[in-house]
């Protein structure tokens, strides 16, 4: 079996939020899909170890913000690689409140959807939540961020808790990239983000073509916020 085939399936990138008993949290999800059109029904796969899983299970409701193509890596990093049990991810982020009193992230979002959960399907490490769309609104005309764009253009990977995490693909992809270019890449040992000198980190003020050694010492990983010392040669 060639597991790389699974990487050819297309996904978007979304922030999923839920709230229960005053506790709220959001996380990045890519495995979201429409199940039926009448009534409009969506499904989403969430790792059982995530705080958002606990909140959706209890509240039976969640919101979904569709991210735009220009979403910075730092934003994806906060919601995708950090745990809501350790930090308040909602701090400083612009939200509106849904019909079911759940935050809807409006930063870097082109549209949002609110879902009322009707079914849970236990699939081992994850639960698939199926639910009715009870609200949906457009926020901008920007293009949506796809997982493909995040992965190939922005240099992002799936965290280990994502349904699409693939260790083999990650390692093989890095080797091919190294053979194709001369400048050395550095990988974040915390989150797996790869600093590619060809691309630089424009969101973090690092111009394309900047070697890792020439990045200022106060620069941090655009995904997880780790310092330069957390990086090692790939
Ligand atoms: Fe990192």
Tab-separated table of N, CA and C and ligand atoms in Angstrom, residues 188 191 221 224, ligand 1:
chain	number	residue	atom	x	y	z
A	188	UNK	N	12.196	22.794	13.287
A	188	UNK	CA	11.827	23.071	14.683
A	188	UNK	C	11.606	21.730	15.382
A	191	UNK	N	7.752	21.502	16.890
A	191	UNK	CA	6.520	21.291	16.117
A	191	UNK	C	6.731	20.698	14.729
A	221	UNK	N	9.893	30.484	16.063
A	221	UNK	CA	9.200	29.586	15.132
A	221	UNK	C	7.812	30.162	14.827
A	224	UNK	N	5.008	27.415	16.347
A	224	UNK	CA	4.803	27.115	17.772
A	224	UNK	C	5.399	28.145	18.707
B	1	LIG	FE1	7.907	25.166	16.078
